[in-house]
Short mmCIF file of N, CA and C in Angstrom, two decimals:
data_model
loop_
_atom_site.label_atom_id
_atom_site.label_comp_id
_atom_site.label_asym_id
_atom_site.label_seq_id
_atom_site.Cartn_x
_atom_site.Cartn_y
_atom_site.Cartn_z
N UNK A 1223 -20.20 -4.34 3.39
CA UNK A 1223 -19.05 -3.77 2.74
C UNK A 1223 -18.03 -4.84 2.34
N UNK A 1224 -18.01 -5.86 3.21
CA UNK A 1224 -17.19 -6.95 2.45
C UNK A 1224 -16.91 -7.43 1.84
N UNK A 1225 -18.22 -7.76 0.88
CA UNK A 1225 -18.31 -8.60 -0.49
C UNK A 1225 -18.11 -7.72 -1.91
N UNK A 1226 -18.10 -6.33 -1.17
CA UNK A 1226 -18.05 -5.41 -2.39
C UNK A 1226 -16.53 -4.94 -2.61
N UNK A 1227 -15.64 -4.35 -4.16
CA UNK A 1227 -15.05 -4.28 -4.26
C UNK A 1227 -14.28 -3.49 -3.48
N UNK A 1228 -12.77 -2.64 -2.92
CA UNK A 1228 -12.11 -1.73 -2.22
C UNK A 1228 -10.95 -1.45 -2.79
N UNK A 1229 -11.14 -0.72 -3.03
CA UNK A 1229 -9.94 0.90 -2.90
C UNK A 1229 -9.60 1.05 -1.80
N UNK A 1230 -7.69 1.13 -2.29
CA UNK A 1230 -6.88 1.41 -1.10
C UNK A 1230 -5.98 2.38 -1.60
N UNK A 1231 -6.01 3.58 -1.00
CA UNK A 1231 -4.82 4.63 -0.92
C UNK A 1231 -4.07 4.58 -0.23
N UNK A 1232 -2.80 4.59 -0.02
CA UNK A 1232 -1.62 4.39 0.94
C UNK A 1232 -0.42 5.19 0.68
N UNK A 1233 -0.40 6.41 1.78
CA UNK A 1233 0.79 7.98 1.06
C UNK A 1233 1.50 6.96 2.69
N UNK A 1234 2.94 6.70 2.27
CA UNK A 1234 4.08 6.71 3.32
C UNK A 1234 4.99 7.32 2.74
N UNK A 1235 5.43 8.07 4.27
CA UNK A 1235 6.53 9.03 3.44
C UNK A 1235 7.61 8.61 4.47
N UNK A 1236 8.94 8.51 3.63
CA UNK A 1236 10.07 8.20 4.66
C UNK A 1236 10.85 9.56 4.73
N UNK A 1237 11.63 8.86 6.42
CA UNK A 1237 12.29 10.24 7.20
C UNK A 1237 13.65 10.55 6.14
N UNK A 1238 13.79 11.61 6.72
CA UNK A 1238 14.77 12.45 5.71
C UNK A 1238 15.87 11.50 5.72
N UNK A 1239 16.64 10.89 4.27
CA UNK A 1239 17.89 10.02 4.92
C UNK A 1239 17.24 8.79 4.36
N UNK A 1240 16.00 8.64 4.67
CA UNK A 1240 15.95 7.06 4.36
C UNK A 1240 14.86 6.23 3.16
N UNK A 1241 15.01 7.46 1.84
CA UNK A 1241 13.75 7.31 0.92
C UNK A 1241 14.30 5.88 0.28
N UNK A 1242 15.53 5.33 0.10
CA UNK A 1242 15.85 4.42 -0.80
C UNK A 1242 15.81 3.07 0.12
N UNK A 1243 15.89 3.07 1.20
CA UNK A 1243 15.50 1.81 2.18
C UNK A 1243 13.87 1.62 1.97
N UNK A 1244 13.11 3.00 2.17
CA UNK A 1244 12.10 2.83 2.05
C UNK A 1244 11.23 2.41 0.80
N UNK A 1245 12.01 2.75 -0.35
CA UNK A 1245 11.37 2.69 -1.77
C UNK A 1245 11.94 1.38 -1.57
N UNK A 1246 12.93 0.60 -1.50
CA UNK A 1246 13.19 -0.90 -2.19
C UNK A 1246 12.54 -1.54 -1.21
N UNK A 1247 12.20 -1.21 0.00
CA UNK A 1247 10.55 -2.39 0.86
C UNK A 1247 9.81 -2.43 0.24
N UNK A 1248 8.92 -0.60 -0.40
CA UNK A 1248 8.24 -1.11 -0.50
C UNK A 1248 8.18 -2.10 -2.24
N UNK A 1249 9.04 -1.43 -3.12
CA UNK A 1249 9.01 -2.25 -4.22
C UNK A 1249 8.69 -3.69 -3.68
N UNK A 1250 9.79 -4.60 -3.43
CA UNK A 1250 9.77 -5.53 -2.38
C UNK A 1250 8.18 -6.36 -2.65
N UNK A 1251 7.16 -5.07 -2.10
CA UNK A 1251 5.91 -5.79 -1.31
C UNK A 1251 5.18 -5.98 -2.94
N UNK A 1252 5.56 -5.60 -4.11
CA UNK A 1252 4.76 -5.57 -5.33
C UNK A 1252 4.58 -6.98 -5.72
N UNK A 1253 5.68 -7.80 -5.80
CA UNK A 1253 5.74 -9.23 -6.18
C UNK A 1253 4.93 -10.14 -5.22
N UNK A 1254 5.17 -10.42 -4.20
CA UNK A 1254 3.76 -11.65 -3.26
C UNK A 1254 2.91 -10.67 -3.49
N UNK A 1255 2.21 -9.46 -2.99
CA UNK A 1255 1.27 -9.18 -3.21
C UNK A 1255 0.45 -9.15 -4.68
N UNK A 1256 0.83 -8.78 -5.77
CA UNK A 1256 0.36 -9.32 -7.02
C UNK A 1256 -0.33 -10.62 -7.27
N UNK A 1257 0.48 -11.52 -6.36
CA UNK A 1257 0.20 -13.29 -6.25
C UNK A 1257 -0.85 -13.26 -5.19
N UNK A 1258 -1.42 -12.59 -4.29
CA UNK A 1258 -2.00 -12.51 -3.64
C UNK A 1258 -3.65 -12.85 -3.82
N UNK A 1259 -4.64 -13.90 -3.62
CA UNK A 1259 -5.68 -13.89 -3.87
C UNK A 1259 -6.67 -12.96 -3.65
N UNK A 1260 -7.30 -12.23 -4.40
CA UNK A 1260 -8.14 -11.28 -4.49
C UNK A 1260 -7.47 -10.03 -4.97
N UNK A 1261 -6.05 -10.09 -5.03
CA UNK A 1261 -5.14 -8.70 -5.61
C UNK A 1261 -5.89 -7.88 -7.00
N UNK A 1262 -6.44 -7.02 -7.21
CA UNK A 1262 -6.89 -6.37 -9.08
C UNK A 1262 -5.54 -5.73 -9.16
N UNK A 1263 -4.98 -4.71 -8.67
CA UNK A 1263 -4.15 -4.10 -8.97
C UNK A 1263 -3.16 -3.41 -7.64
N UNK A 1264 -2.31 -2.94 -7.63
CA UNK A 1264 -1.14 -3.15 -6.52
C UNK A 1264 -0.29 -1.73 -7.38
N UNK A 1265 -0.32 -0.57 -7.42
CA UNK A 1265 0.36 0.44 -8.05
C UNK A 1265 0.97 1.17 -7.28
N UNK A 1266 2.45 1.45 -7.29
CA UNK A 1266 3.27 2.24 -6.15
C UNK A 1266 3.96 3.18 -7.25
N UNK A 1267 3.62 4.73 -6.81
CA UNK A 1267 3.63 5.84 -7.31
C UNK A 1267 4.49 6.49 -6.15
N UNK A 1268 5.42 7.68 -7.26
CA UNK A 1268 6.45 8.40 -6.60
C UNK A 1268 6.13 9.69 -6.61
N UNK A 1269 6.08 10.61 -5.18
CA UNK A 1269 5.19 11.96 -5.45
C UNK A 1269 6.64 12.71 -5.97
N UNK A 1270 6.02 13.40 -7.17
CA UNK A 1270 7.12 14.25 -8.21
C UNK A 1270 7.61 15.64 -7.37
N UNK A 1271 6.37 16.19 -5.91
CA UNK A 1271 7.41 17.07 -5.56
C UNK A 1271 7.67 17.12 -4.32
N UNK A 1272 7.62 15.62 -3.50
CA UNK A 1272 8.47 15.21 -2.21
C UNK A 1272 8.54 13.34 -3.02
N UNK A 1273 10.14 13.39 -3.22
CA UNK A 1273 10.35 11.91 -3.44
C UNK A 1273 10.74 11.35 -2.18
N UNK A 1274 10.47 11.77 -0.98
CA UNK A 1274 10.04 10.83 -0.07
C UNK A 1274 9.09 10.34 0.11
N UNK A 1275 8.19 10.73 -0.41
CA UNK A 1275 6.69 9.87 -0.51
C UNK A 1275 6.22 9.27 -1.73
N UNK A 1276 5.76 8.20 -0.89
CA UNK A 1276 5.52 7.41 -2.14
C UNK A 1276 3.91 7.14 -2.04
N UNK A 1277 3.10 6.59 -2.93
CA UNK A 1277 1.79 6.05 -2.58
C UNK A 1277 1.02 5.08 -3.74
N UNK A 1278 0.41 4.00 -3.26
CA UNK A 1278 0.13 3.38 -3.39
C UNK A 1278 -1.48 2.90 -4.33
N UNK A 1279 -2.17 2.65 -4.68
CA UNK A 1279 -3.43 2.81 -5.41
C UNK A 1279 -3.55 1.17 -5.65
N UNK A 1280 -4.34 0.69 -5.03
CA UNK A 1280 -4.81 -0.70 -5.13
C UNK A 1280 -6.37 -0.88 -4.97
N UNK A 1281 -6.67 -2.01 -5.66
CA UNK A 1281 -8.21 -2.27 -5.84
C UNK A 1281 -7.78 -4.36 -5.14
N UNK A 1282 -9.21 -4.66 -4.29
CA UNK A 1282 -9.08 -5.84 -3.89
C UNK A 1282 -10.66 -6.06 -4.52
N UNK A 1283 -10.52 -7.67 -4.38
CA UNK A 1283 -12.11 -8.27 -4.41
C UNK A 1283 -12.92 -7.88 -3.10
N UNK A 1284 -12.57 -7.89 -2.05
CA UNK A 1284 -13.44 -7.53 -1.27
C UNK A 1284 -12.14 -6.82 -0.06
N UNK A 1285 -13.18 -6.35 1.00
CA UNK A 1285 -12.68 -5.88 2.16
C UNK A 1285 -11.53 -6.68 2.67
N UNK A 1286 -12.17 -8.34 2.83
CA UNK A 1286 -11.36 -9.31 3.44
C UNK A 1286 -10.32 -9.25 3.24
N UNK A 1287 -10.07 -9.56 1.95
CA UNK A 1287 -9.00 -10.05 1.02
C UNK A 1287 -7.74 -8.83 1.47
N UNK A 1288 -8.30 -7.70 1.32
CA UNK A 1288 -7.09 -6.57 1.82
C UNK A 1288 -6.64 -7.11 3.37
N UNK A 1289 -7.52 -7.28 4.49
CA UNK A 1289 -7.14 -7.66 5.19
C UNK A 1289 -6.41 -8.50 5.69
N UNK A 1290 -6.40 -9.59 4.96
CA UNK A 1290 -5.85 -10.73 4.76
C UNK A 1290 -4.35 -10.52 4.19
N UNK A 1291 -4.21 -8.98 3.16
CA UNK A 1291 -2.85 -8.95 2.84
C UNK A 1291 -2.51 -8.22 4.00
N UNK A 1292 -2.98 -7.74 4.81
CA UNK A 1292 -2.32 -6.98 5.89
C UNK A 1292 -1.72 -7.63 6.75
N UNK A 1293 -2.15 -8.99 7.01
CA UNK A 1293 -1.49 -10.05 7.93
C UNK A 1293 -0.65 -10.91 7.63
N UNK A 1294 -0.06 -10.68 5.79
CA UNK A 1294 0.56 -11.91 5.18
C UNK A 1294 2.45 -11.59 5.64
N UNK A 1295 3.32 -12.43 5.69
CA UNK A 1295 4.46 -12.47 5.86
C UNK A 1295 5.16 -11.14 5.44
N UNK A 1296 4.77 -10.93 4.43
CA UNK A 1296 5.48 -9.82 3.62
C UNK A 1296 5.35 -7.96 4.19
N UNK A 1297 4.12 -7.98 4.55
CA UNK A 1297 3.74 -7.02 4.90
C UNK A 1297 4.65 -7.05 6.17
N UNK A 1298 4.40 -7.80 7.32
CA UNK A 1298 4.86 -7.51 8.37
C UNK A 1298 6.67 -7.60 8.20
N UNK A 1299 7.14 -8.41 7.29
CA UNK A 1299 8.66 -7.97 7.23
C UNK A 1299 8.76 -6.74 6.68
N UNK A 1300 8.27 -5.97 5.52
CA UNK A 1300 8.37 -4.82 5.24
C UNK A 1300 8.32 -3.90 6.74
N UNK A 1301 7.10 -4.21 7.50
CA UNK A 1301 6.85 -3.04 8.72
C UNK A 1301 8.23 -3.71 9.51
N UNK A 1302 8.51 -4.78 9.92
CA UNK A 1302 10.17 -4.67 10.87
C UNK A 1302 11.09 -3.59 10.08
N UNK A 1303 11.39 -4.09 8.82
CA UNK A 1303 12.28 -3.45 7.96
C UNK A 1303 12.60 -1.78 7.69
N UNK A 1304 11.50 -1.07 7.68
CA UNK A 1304 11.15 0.13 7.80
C UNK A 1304 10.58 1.00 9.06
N UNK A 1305 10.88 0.07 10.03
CA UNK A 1305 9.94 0.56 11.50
C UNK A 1305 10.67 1.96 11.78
N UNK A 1306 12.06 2.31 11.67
CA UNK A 1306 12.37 3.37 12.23
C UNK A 1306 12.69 4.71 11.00
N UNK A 1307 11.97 4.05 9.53
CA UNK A 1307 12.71 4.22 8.46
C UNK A 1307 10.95 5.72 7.88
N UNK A 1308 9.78 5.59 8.32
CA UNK A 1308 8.70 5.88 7.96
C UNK A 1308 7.97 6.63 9.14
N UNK A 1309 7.95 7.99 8.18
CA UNK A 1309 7.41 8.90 9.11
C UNK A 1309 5.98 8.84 9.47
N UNK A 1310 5.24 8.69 8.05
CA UNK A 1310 4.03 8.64 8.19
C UNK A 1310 3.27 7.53 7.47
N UNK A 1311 2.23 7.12 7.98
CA UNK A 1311 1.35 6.35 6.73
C UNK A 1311 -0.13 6.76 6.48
N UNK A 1312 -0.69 7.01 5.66
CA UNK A 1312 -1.99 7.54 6.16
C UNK A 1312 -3.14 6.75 4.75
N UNK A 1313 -3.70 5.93 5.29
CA UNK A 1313 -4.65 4.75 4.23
C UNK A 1313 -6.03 5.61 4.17
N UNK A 1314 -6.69 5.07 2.98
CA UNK A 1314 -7.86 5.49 3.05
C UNK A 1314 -8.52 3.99 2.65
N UNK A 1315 -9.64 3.80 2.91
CA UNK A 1315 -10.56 2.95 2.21
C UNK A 1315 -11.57 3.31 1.95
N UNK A 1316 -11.71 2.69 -0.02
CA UNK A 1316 -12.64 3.72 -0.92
C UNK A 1316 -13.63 2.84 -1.86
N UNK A 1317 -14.72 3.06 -1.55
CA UNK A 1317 -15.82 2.50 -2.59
C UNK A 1317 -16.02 3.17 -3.53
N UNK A 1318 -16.32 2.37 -4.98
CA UNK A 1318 -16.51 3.32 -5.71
C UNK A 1318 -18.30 3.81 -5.77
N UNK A 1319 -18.50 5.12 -6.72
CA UNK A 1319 -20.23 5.29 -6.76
C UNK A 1319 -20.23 4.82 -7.79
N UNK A 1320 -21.40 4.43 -7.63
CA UNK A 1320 -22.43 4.21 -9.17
C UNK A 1320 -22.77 5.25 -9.82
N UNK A 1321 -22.51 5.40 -11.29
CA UNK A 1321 -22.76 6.61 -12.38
C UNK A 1321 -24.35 6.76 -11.71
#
């Protein structure tokens, strides 16, 4: 599964009170991660009927490479930054099928 491409879904929704702390982290995480080696795409979407949640839609070169953004500087200041700020997070990781 490593070497093959990944899909990442990512719904966080912030606690009542704190959608605009939470939306400018995660904006925030769009810029290094873009620069990020193996990044395809990095898309943060606003759900139209809870704008406390937001979610995410990214494609990496491989498994690693996501992993690798999971451990980078940015990520983990976003998680200090928002630790008491995010109710939920809930990821998926997604291969695509072949037609």
């Amino acid at each position: 599964m490593s070497d093959q491409q990944l899909t990442i879904t990512a719904s966080i929704v912030a606690r009542p009170g704190k959608r605009e702390l939470v939306k400018q982290s995660l904006l925030n995480l769009i810029p290094p991660t873009l620069a990020e080696e193996g990044c395809m795409n990095y898309d943060l979407h606003e759900d139209l009927e809870n704008t406390d949640r937001f979610f995410f839609y990214e494609n990496w070169k491989t498994r690693q490479h996501w992993l690798n953004h999971n451990d980078s500087a940015h990520i983990a200041a976003h998680k200090k930054a928002t630790e008491d700020a995010v109710a939920e997070v809930v990821i998926h990781q997604m291969k695509s099928l072949p037609l």
